[in-house]
mmCIF file of C-alpha atoms in Angstrom:
data_model
loop_
_atom_site.group_PDB
_atom_site.id
_atom_site.type_symbol
_atom_site.label_atom_id
_atom_site.label_comp_id
_atom_site.label_asym_id
_atom_site.label_seq_id
_atom_site.Cartn_x
_atom_site.Cartn_y
_atom_site.Cartn_z
ATOM 1 C CA MET A 641 32.756 31.953 3.189
ATOM 2 C CA SER A 642 33.894 30.215 6.383
ATOM 3 C CA LYS A 643 31.126 31.974 8.307
ATOM 4 C CA LEU A 644 28.564 30.841 5.731
ATOM 5 C CA VAL A 645 29.764 27.260 5.932
ATOM 6 C CA GLY A 646 29.742 27.445 9.707
ATOM 7 C CA GLY A 647 26.204 28.766 9.669
ATOM 8 C CA ILE A 648 25.049 25.988 7.368
ATOM 9 C CA VAL A 649 26.683 23.349 9.556
ATOM 10 C CA ALA A 650 25.100 24.859 12.678
ATOM 11 C CA LEU A 651 21.681 24.947 11.001
ATOM 12 C CA ALA A 652 22.032 21.373 9.827
ATOM 13 C CA GLY A 653 23.025 20.323 13.321
ATOM 14 C CA ALA A 654 20.028 22.084 14.811
ATOM 15 C CA ILE A 655 17.728 20.375 12.310
ATOM 16 C CA VAL A 656 19.189 16.958 13.144
ATOM 17 C CA VAL A 657 18.735 17.592 16.870
ATOM 18 C CA ALA A 658 15.164 18.783 16.305
ATOM 19 C CA GLU A 659 14.290 15.753 14.143
ATOM 20 C CA ALA A 660 15.803 13.414 16.718
ATOM 21 C CA GLY A 661 13.768 15.092 19.453
ATOM 22 C CA ILE A 662 10.539 14.829 17.457
ATOM 23 C CA SER A 663 11.247 11.170 16.684
ATOM 24 C CA ALA A 664 11.917 10.377 20.338
ATOM 25 C CA TYR A 665 8.710 12.148 21.353
ATOM 26 C CA PHE A 666 6.511 10.219 18.913
ATOM 27 C CA TYR A 667 8.312 6.967 19.607
ATOM 28 C CA ARG A 668 7.658 7.117 23.352
ATOM 29 C CA ARG A 669 4.005 8.053 22.827
ATOM 30 C CA THR A 670 3.499 5.217 20.371
ATOM 31 C CA MET A 671 5.614 2.264 21.438
ATOM 32 C CA LYS A 672 6.152 2.409 25.202
ATOM 33 C CA ARG A 673 3.927 0.854 27.826
ATOM 34 C CA ASN A 674 2.046 3.464 29.863
ATOM 35 C CA LYS A 675 2.946 6.160 27.330
ATOM 36 C CA ALA A 676 0.553 4.980 24.620
ATOM 37 C CA LYS A 677 -2.834 6.153 25.908
ATOM 38 C CA VAL A 678 -6.216 4.701 24.982
ATOM 39 C CA GLU A 679 -7.856 8.142 25.146
ATOM 40 C CA ARG A 680 -5.444 9.505 22.555
ATOM 41 C CA THR A 681 -5.966 6.486 20.308
ATOM 42 C CA MET A 682 -9.746 6.837 20.457
ATOM 43 C CA LYS A 683 -9.528 10.545 19.641
ATOM 44 C CA MET A 684 -7.268 9.866 16.658
ATOM 45 C CA ALA A 685 -9.489 7.042 15.406
ATOM 46 C CA GLY A 686 -12.501 9.345 15.551
ATOM 47 C CA THR A 687 -15.158 6.658 16.030
ATOM 48 C CA ASP A 688 -18.257 7.727 17.985
ATOM 49 C CA TRP A 689 -18.646 4.858 20.458
ATOM 50 C CA ASP A 690 -21.234 6.530 22.712
ATOM 51 C CA GLN A 691 -24.069 5.551 20.362
ATOM 52 C CA TYR A 692 -23.207 1.864 20.720
ATOM 53 C CA MET A 693 -22.504 1.754 24.447
ATOM 54 C CA PRO A 694 -25.955 0.554 25.599
ATOM 55 C CA LEU A 695 -25.685 -2.500 23.320
ATOM 56 C CA ILE A 696 -22.042 -3.134 24.226
ATOM 57 C CA GLN A 697 -22.732 -2.912 27.968
ATOM 58 C CA GLU A 698 -25.732 -5.228 27.688
ATOM 59 C CA ARG A 699 -23.718 -7.845 25.851
ATOM 60 C CA LYS A 700 -20.775 -7.426 28.202
ATOM 61 C CA ALA A 701 -22.993 -8.139 31.215
ATOM 62 C CA TYR A 702 -24.337 -11.287 29.545
ATOM 63 C CA LEU A 703 -20.835 -12.413 28.615
ATOM 64 C CA LEU A 704 -19.505 -11.946 32.133
ATOM 65 C CA SER A 705 -22.393 -14.002 33.511
ATOM 66 C CA LYS A 706 -20.923 -17.016 31.708
ATOM 67 C CA PRO A 707 -18.251 -19.254 33.278
ATOM 68 C CA HIS A 708 -14.770 -17.943 32.557
ATOM 69 C CA GLU A 709 -11.217 -18.070 33.853
ATOM 70 C CA ASP A 710 -7.912 -16.235 33.607
ATOM 71 C CA VAL A 711 -5.291 -18.172 31.669
ATOM 72 C CA PHE A 712 -1.604 -17.549 30.942
ATOM 73 C CA VAL A 713 1.131 -18.555 28.521
ATOM 74 C CA TYR A 714 4.741 -17.476 28.073
ATOM 75 C CA SER A 715 6.050 -15.839 24.913
ATOM 76 C CA HIS A 716 9.162 -16.953 23.057
ATOM 77 C CA ASP A 717 11.060 -14.129 24.781
ATOM 78 C CA GLY A 718 9.817 -14.924 28.277
ATOM 79 C CA LEU A 719 6.861 -12.571 28.759
ATOM 80 C CA LYS A 720 3.880 -13.758 30.792
ATOM 81 C CA LEU A 721 0.797 -13.244 28.626
ATOM 82 C CA HIS A 722 -2.775 -13.137 29.892
ATOM 83 C CA GLY A 723 -6.067 -14.230 28.404
ATOM 84 C CA THR A 724 -9.664 -14.764 29.506
ATOM 85 C CA TYR A 725 -11.214 -18.074 28.482
ATOM 86 C CA PHE A 726 -14.957 -18.575 28.072
ATOM 87 C CA PRO A 727 -15.812 -22.248 27.398
ATOM 88 C CA ASN A 728 -19.111 -22.971 25.691
ATOM 89 C CA GLY A 729 -20.227 -26.285 27.169
ATOM 90 C CA GLU A 730 -18.493 -29.187 25.461
ATOM 91 C CA SER A 731 -18.144 -27.329 22.182
ATOM 92 C CA LYS A 732 -15.079 -28.012 20.063
ATOM 93 C CA LYS A 733 -15.318 -24.643 18.326
ATOM 94 C CA LEU A 734 -13.165 -21.796 19.604
ATOM 95 C CA VAL A 735 -12.420 -18.252 18.500
ATOM 96 C CA ILE A 736 -9.175 -16.618 19.644
ATOM 97 C CA CYS A 737 -9.675 -12.849 19.766
ATOM 98 C CA PHE A 738 -6.948 -10.249 19.225
ATOM 99 C CA HIS A 739 -7.708 -6.650 20.236
ATOM 100 C CA GLY A 740 -6.635 -3.269 18.904
ATOM 101 C CA TYR A 741 -3.856 -0.867 19.844
ATOM 102 C CA THR A 742 -4.025 0.343 23.501
ATOM 103 C CA SER A 743 -7.077 -1.847 24.159
ATOM 104 C CA GLU A 744 -7.503 -5.166 26.010
ATOM 105 C CA GLY A 745 -8.978 -8.567 25.299
ATOM 106 C CA MET A 746 -12.091 -7.939 27.357
ATOM 107 C CA LYS A 747 -12.923 -4.637 25.642
ATOM 108 C CA ASP A 748 -13.064 -5.164 21.887
ATOM 109 C CA TYR A 749 -15.221 -8.293 21.683
ATOM 110 C CA ASN A 750 -18.130 -7.612 24.014
ATOM 111 C CA GLY A 751 -20.377 -6.834 21.058
ATOM 112 C CA LEU A 752 -19.183 -9.732 18.913
ATOM 113 C CA SER A 753 -19.516 -12.178 21.812
ATOM 114 C CA ASP A 754 -23.230 -12.450 21.031
ATOM 115 C CA TYR A 755 -22.448 -13.855 17.584
ATOM 116 C CA TYR A 756 -19.954 -16.431 18.795
ATOM 117 C CA LEU A 757 -21.798 -17.618 21.893
ATOM 118 C CA LYS A 758 -25.053 -18.150 19.997
ATOM 119 C CA ARG A 759 -23.234 -20.249 17.402
ATOM 120 C CA GLY A 760 -21.622 -22.503 19.967
ATOM 121 C CA PHE A 761 -18.115 -21.064 20.048
ATOM 122 C CA GLY A 762 -15.954 -20.835 23.104
ATOM 123 C CA MET A 763 -13.966 -17.603 23.281
ATOM 124 C CA LEU A 764 -10.382 -16.883 24.242
ATOM 125 C CA MET A 765 -9.835 -13.137 24.594
ATOM 126 C CA ILE A 766 -6.150 -12.429 24.940
ATOM 127 C CA ASP A 767 -4.268 -9.354 26.110
ATOM 128 C CA GLU A 768 -1.552 -8.762 23.535
ATOM 129 C CA ARG A 769 1.929 -8.075 24.885
ATOM 130 C CA THR A 770 2.303 -4.736 26.694
ATOM 131 C CA HIS A 771 -1.500 -4.516 27.054
ATOM 132 C CA GLY A 772 -3.857 -5.354 29.896
ATOM 133 C CA GLN A 773 -2.411 -7.972 32.242
ATOM 134 C CA SER A 774 0.218 -9.164 29.763
ATOM 135 C CA GLU A 775 3.840 -8.253 30.350
ATOM 136 C CA GLY A 776 6.077 -6.261 28.017
ATOM 137 C CA ASP A 777 7.655 -2.841 27.648
ATOM 138 C CA TYR A 778 7.315 -2.293 23.887
ATOM 139 C CA ILE A 779 4.208 -2.781 21.757
ATOM 140 C CA GLY A 780 4.541 -5.500 19.129
ATOM 141 C CA PHE A 781 2.172 -4.078 16.461
ATOM 142 C CA GLY A 782 1.478 -7.563 15.174
ATOM 143 C CA CYS A 783 5.117 -8.201 14.265
ATOM 144 C CA LEU A 784 5.887 -9.767 17.652
ATOM 145 C CA ASP A 785 2.283 -10.609 18.535
ATOM 146 C CA ARG A 786 1.994 -13.099 15.669
ATOM 147 C CA MET A 787 4.572 -15.280 17.428
ATOM 148 C CA ASP A 788 2.625 -14.926 20.685
ATOM 149 C CA ALA A 789 -0.468 -16.018 18.757
ATOM 150 C CA LEU A 790 1.190 -19.365 18.074
ATOM 151 C CA ARG A 791 1.527 -19.904 21.826
ATOM 152 C CA TRP A 792 -2.175 -19.232 22.296
ATOM 153 C CA MET A 793 -3.048 -21.698 19.531
ATOM 154 C CA GLU A 794 -0.908 -24.332 21.265
ATOM 155 C CA TRP A 795 -2.651 -23.579 24.560
ATOM 156 C CA ALA A 796 -6.068 -23.933 22.926
ATOM 157 C CA ILE A 797 -5.211 -27.322 21.460
ATOM 158 C CA ARG A 798 -3.936 -28.594 24.811
ATOM 159 C CA LYS A 799 -7.031 -27.242 26.595
ATOM 160 C CA CYS A 800 -9.725 -28.223 24.118
ATOM 161 C CA GLY A 801 -8.202 -31.287 22.450
ATOM 162 C CA GLU A 802 -6.743 -32.178 19.078
ATOM 163 C CA ASP A 803 -10.194 -32.015 17.457
ATOM 164 C CA VAL A 804 -10.782 -28.346 18.323
ATOM 165 C CA GLN A 805 -11.667 -26.051 15.410
ATOM 166 C CA ILE A 806 -10.107 -22.602 15.769
ATOM 167 C CA ILE A 807 -10.982 -19.246 14.215
ATOM 168 C CA LEU A 808 -8.589 -16.312 14.623
ATOM 169 C CA HIS A 809 -10.358 -12.948 14.799
ATOM 170 C CA GLY A 810 -8.465 -9.656 15.019
ATOM 171 C CA ILE A 811 -9.493 -5.998 15.126
ATOM 172 C CA SER A 812 -7.124 -3.172 14.087
ATOM 173 C CA MET A 813 -3.700 -4.123 15.503
ATOM 174 C CA GLY A 814 -5.246 -7.501 16.234
ATOM 175 C CA GLY A 815 -6.321 -7.668 12.600
ATOM 176 C CA ALA A 816 -2.723 -7.052 11.554
ATOM 177 C CA THR A 817 -1.628 -9.731 14.033
ATOM 178 C CA VAL A 818 -3.793 -12.465 12.527
ATOM 179 C CA LEU A 819 -2.906 -11.456 8.961
ATOM 180 C CA MET A 820 0.795 -11.517 9.791
ATOM 181 C CA ALA A 821 0.299 -14.889 11.498
ATOM 182 C CA SER A 822 -1.252 -16.272 8.301
ATOM 183 C CA GLY A 823 2.228 -16.502 6.793
ATOM 184 C CA LEU A 824 3.437 -18.845 9.545
ATOM 185 C CA LYS A 825 3.024 -22.603 9.698
ATOM 186 C CA LEU A 826 -0.274 -22.734 11.561
ATOM 187 C CA PRO A 827 -1.673 -25.777 13.367
ATOM 188 C CA LYS A 828 -4.159 -27.783 11.323
ATOM 189 C CA GLN A 829 -6.819 -26.872 13.896
ATOM 190 C CA VAL A 830 -6.869 -23.269 12.636
ATOM 191 C CA LYS A 831 -9.688 -23.234 10.107
ATOM 192 C CA GLY A 832 -10.124 -19.560 9.251
ATOM 193 C CA ILE A 833 -9.010 -15.988 9.902
ATOM 194 C CA ILE A 834 -11.082 -12.810 10.223
ATOM 195 C CA SER A 835 -9.322 -9.452 10.072
ATOM 196 C CA ASP A 836 -11.276 -6.282 10.818
ATOM 197 C CA CYS A 837 -9.480 -3.042 9.785
ATOM 198 C CA GLY A 838 -6.013 -4.595 9.932
ATOM 199 C CA PHE A 839 -3.034 -2.632 8.597
ATOM 200 C CA THR A 840 -0.110 -3.625 6.394
ATOM 201 C CA SER A 841 2.766 -2.684 8.703
ATOM 202 C CA PRO A 842 3.593 -0.285 11.555
ATOM 203 C CA LYS A 843 5.709 1.767 9.175
ATOM 204 C CA HIS A 844 2.834 2.331 6.771
ATOM 205 C CA VAL A 845 0.225 3.174 9.391
ATOM 206 C CA PHE A 846 2.626 5.525 11.229
ATOM 207 C CA THR A 847 3.446 7.264 7.955
ATOM 208 C CA HIS A 848 -0.267 7.694 7.239
ATOM 209 C CA VAL A 849 -0.907 9.143 10.716
ATOM 210 C CA LEU A 850 2.016 11.601 10.478
ATOM 211 C CA HIS A 851 0.768 12.843 7.100
ATOM 212 C CA SER A 852 -2.981 12.915 7.728
ATOM 213 C CA MET A 853 -3.235 13.884 11.389
ATOM 214 C CA TYR A 854 -0.034 15.732 12.257
ATOM 215 C CA HIS A 855 0.627 17.149 8.763
ATOM 216 C CA ILE A 856 4.360 16.559 8.983
ATOM 217 C CA PRO A 857 6.686 14.555 6.707
ATOM 218 C CA ALA A 858 7.472 10.999 7.755
ATOM 219 C CA PHE A 859 11.144 11.318 6.797
ATOM 220 C CA PRO A 860 13.353 11.071 8.797
ATOM 221 C CA ILE A 861 11.073 10.416 11.791
ATOM 222 C CA ILE A 862 10.117 6.909 10.632
ATOM 223 C CA GLN A 863 13.703 5.996 9.756
ATOM 224 C CA ILE A 864 14.954 7.102 13.181
ATOM 225 C CA ALA A 865 12.116 5.294 14.957
ATOM 226 C CA ASP A 866 12.829 2.161 12.912
ATOM 227 C CA CYS A 867 16.461 2.086 14.084
ATOM 228 C CA VAL A 868 15.467 2.711 17.691
ATOM 229 C CA ASN A 869 12.776 0.041 17.591
ATOM 230 C CA LYS A 870 15.144 -2.572 16.177
ATOM 231 C CA SER A 871 17.484 -1.884 19.080
ATOM 232 C CA ARG A 872 14.892 -1.717 21.856
ATOM 233 C CA ALA A 873 11.923 -3.828 20.775
ATOM 234 C CA GLY A 874 13.750 -6.217 18.464
ATOM 235 C CA TYR A 875 11.934 -5.648 15.176
ATOM 236 C CA GLY A 876 11.849 -3.225 12.274
ATOM 237 C CA LEU A 877 8.718 -1.234 11.503
ATOM 238 C CA ASP A 878 8.300 -2.887 8.104
ATOM 239 C CA GLU A 879 10.052 -6.130 8.964
ATOM 240 C CA CYS A 880 6.729 -7.932 9.007
ATOM 241 C CA ASN A 881 4.140 -6.676 6.525
ATOM 242 C CA ALA A 882 0.674 -8.223 6.307
ATOM 243 C CA ALA A 883 0.533 -7.693 2.537
ATOM 244 C CA ARG A 884 3.666 -9.822 2.178
ATOM 245 C CA GLU A 885 2.734 -12.427 4.790
ATOM 246 C CA VAL A 886 -0.628 -13.278 3.198
ATOM 247 C CA ARG A 887 1.239 -14.354 0.042
ATOM 248 C CA LYS A 888 2.130 -17.464 2.067
ATOM 249 C CA ALA A 889 -1.341 -17.921 3.578
ATOM 250 C CA GLU A 890 -3.055 -21.305 3.326
ATOM 251 C CA VAL A 891 -6.031 -20.680 5.637
ATOM 252 C CA PRO A 892 -9.192 -18.958 4.311
ATOM 253 C CA ILE A 893 -9.283 -15.268 5.235
ATOM 254 C CA LEU A 894 -12.160 -12.809 5.572
ATOM 255 C CA MET A 895 -11.102 -9.154 5.494
ATOM 256 C CA ILE A 896 -13.493 -6.442 6.689
ATOM 257 C CA HIS A 897 -12.941 -2.691 6.610
ATOM 258 C CA GLY A 898 -14.928 0.541 6.784
ATOM 259 C CA ASP A 899 -14.643 2.917 3.863
ATOM 260 C CA ALA A 900 -14.769 5.915 6.268
ATOM 261 C CA ASP A 901 -11.776 4.712 8.296
ATOM 262 C CA THR A 902 -9.326 7.610 8.542
ATOM 263 C CA PHE A 903 -6.992 5.878 11.025
ATOM 264 C CA VAL A 904 -6.207 2.789 8.928
ATOM 265 C CA PRO A 905 -7.337 3.539 5.355
ATOM 266 C CA SER A 906 -9.328 0.865 3.541
ATOM 267 C CA SER A 907 -6.733 0.964 0.745
ATOM 268 C CA MET A 908 -4.552 -1.162 3.040
ATOM 269 C CA CYS A 909 -7.281 -3.806 3.119
ATOM 270 C CA GLN A 910 -7.423 -3.745 -0.673
ATOM 271 C CA GLU A 911 -3.643 -4.167 -0.918
ATOM 272 C CA ILE A 912 -3.662 -7.101 1.495
ATOM 273 C CA TYR A 913 -6.578 -8.707 -0.328
ATOM 274 C CA GLU A 914 -4.830 -8.447 -3.703
ATOM 275 C CA ASN A 915 -1.737 -10.143 -2.290
ATOM 276 C CA CYS A 916 -3.535 -12.937 -0.420
ATOM 277 C CA ALA A 917 -2.753 -16.433 -1.747
ATOM 278 C CA SER A 918 -5.445 -18.374 0.144
ATOM 279 C CA ASP A 919 -9.220 -18.504 -0.237
ATOM 280 C CA LYS A 920 -10.231 -14.905 0.460
ATOM 281 C CA ARG A 921 -13.255 -12.679 0.838
ATOM 282 C CA MET A 922 -13.433 -8.917 1.406
ATOM 283 C CA LEU A 923 -16.277 -6.846 2.856
ATOM 284 C CA ILE A 924 -16.149 -3.037 2.776
ATOM 285 C CA ILE A 925 -18.766 -1.442 5.036
ATOM 286 C CA LYS A 926 -20.048 1.883 3.728
ATOM 287 C CA GLY A 927 -19.787 4.764 6.189
ATOM 288 C CA ALA A 928 -17.964 2.770 8.886
ATOM 289 C CA ALA A 929 -15.135 4.480 10.769
ATOM 290 C CA HIS A 930 -12.240 2.669 12.437
ATOM 291 C CA ALA A 931 -13.348 -0.615 14.062
ATOM 292 C CA GLU A 932 -16.996 0.414 13.603
ATOM 293 C CA SER A 933 -17.941 -2.017 10.839
ATOM 294 C CA TYR A 934 -19.724 -4.575 13.042
ATOM 295 C CA TYR A 935 -21.975 -1.943 14.610
ATOM 296 C CA LYS A 936 -22.510 0.043 11.412
ATOM 297 C CA ASP A 937 -23.870 -2.919 9.450
ATOM 298 C CA MET A 938 -24.317 -5.911 11.733
ATOM 299 C CA PRO A 939 -26.355 -8.000 9.228
ATOM 300 C CA ALA A 940 -23.684 -7.712 6.513
ATOM 301 C CA TYR A 941 -20.850 -8.374 8.961
ATOM 302 C CA GLU A 942 -22.519 -11.450 10.446
ATOM 303 C CA LYS A 943 -23.517 -12.784 7.031
ATOM 304 C CA ALA A 944 -19.895 -12.589 5.897
ATOM 305 C CA MET A 945 -18.870 -14.467 9.043
ATOM 306 C CA ASP A 946 -21.611 -17.064 8.498
ATOM 307 C CA ASP A 947 -20.378 -17.629 4.943
ATOM 308 C CA LEU A 948 -16.862 -18.264 6.247
ATOM 309 C CA MET A 949 -18.046 -20.611 8.991
ATOM 310 C CA GLU A 950 -20.129 -22.632 6.538
ATOM 311 C CA ARG A 951 -17.045 -23.186 4.406
ATOM 312 C CA VAL A 952 -14.489 -23.997 7.083
ATOM 313 C CA ILE A 953 -16.207 -25.334 10.244
ATOM 314 C CA GLU A 954 -17.388 -28.933 10.345
ATOM 315 C CA LYS A 955 -20.804 -29.470 11.865
#
């Protein structure tokens, strides 16, 4: 009997060590700067970007031909954060753009820049913490980035004046950022929010990825990672949840998602929409993979944006 008990204890110990090792492996690959790789993210997302590259490169070249400057703010915890500001003449309309996981401000909005520039918007494309030229060791997954977003709103008001009209636009992790920010006390200058394929919380999207792509159970990997992240990054993986934050929202929100998104399932968009307390609209793009909605059905995407602008932006 003692040998049996000893064997069980040894097996249990081995399992605990193995689970801890797996958790540490996934945590480093997901949360740490320079460990989270854009190539891996793109492969997991599964979107075929090659077909859109000629259009994206054309619009990027036009965008970069416009006057622009590097700008910086400091986060509440002392990180130096970077953005690229494109004024649009004397316009008092500005969109602040929040990119996706492992991306940068100047990558995710080259295509959409055509929409905003033609409608008289200035653009502020920020690098979220731990991305691009912004400082940070641990990725914020919207939970920390929503507080950084407040700093960028304050910067925009100082730069453009008290009468500036601001739209927040986020894609993927950026979409989660702006949805999570909707629950904060936003400046009156923020007129609307657009979230493209935003998720509910890091915990939920990590659980989905472990199940659907790695085919392994989330328990206890998520629970271990949650404890580690609270200690190292300063937040829990479900501490801030977009579906809860939008219950406090006062600003109109447009939510867009592709029904073929296997990285962040469109069911998350539906859950967020059902919980949203403010004026809300939802657009599901048929056949669109992760972050592909704008390119898959540009007329529908831009019409939904036009409808929002007509409601919230003063002429």
